[in-house]
Tab-separated table of C-alpha atoms in Angstrom:
chain	number	residue	atom	x	y	z
A	1	THR	CA	27.080	12.459	7.749
A	2	PHE	CA	27.156	13.570	4.108
A	3	LEU	CA	27.909	10.043	2.934
A	4	LEU	CA	25.148	8.674	5.155
A	5	SER	CA	22.565	11.069	3.699
A	6	TRP	CA	23.698	10.072	0.196
A	7	VAL	CA	23.190	6.408	1.073
A	8	TRP	CA	19.726	7.185	2.461
A	9	GLY	CA	18.904	9.040	-0.745
A	10	LEU	CA	19.887	5.974	-2.760
A	11	VAL	CA	17.804	3.727	-0.521
A	12	ALA	CA	14.808	6.037	-0.928
A	13	ALA	CA	15.238	6.235	-4.720
A	14	ALA	CA	15.886	2.507	-5.251
A	15	PRO	CA	12.211	1.343	-5.313
A	16	PHE	CA	11.284	4.038	-7.845
A	17	LEU	CA	14.237	3.115	-10.060
A	18	ILE	CA	13.340	-0.574	-9.858
A	19	ALA	CA	9.714	0.206	-10.716
A	20	LEU	CA	10.764	2.344	-13.691
A	21	ILE	CA	13.093	-0.351	-15.009
A	22	ALA	CA	10.410	-3.009	-14.539
A	23	LEU	CA	7.854	-0.874	-16.403
A	24	ARG	CA	10.301	-0.300	-19.250
A	25	VAL	CA	11.070	-4.021	-19.508
A	26	VAL	CA	7.360	-4.897	-19.481
A	27	GLY	CA	6.738	-2.198	-22.089
A	28	LEU	CA	9.398	-3.707	-24.335
A	29	ILE	CA	7.940	-7.179	-23.925
A	30	ASP	CA	4.274	-6.172	-24.235
A	31	PRO	CA	3.531	-2.671	-25.612
A	32	GLN	CA	-0.196	-3.266	-25.148
A	33	TYR	CA	0.311	-3.668	-21.383
A	34	LEU	CA	1.592	-0.121	-20.948
A	35	ARG	CA	-1.329	1.281	-22.948
A	36	ARG	CA	-3.723	-0.694	-20.759
A	37	ILE	CA	-2.142	0.728	-17.584
A	38	ARG	CA	-2.374	4.270	-18.930
A	39	PHE	CA	-5.996	3.740	-19.931
A	40	ALA	CA	-6.908	2.272	-16.530
A	41	ARG	CA	-5.150	5.127	-14.733
A	42	ARG	CA	-7.032	7.723	-16.779
A	43	ARG	CA	-10.317	5.959	-16.048
A	44	LEU	CA	-9.502	5.903	-12.331
A	45	TRP	CA	-8.576	9.610	-12.465
A	46	LEU	CA	-11.894	10.438	-14.157
A	47	SER	CA	-13.906	8.359	-11.694
A	48	LEU	CA	-12.443	10.201	-8.681
């Protein structure tokens, strides 16, 4: 059961890891893109 829970933890964490890696890759390719995302997120946060 311990191994199974570990596997489930990996499965749950996988999408977040993939998203982080993708963001890092995009940031390396286009630094302006990350700044744009941060700016848009702040604007959304302020509009709420």
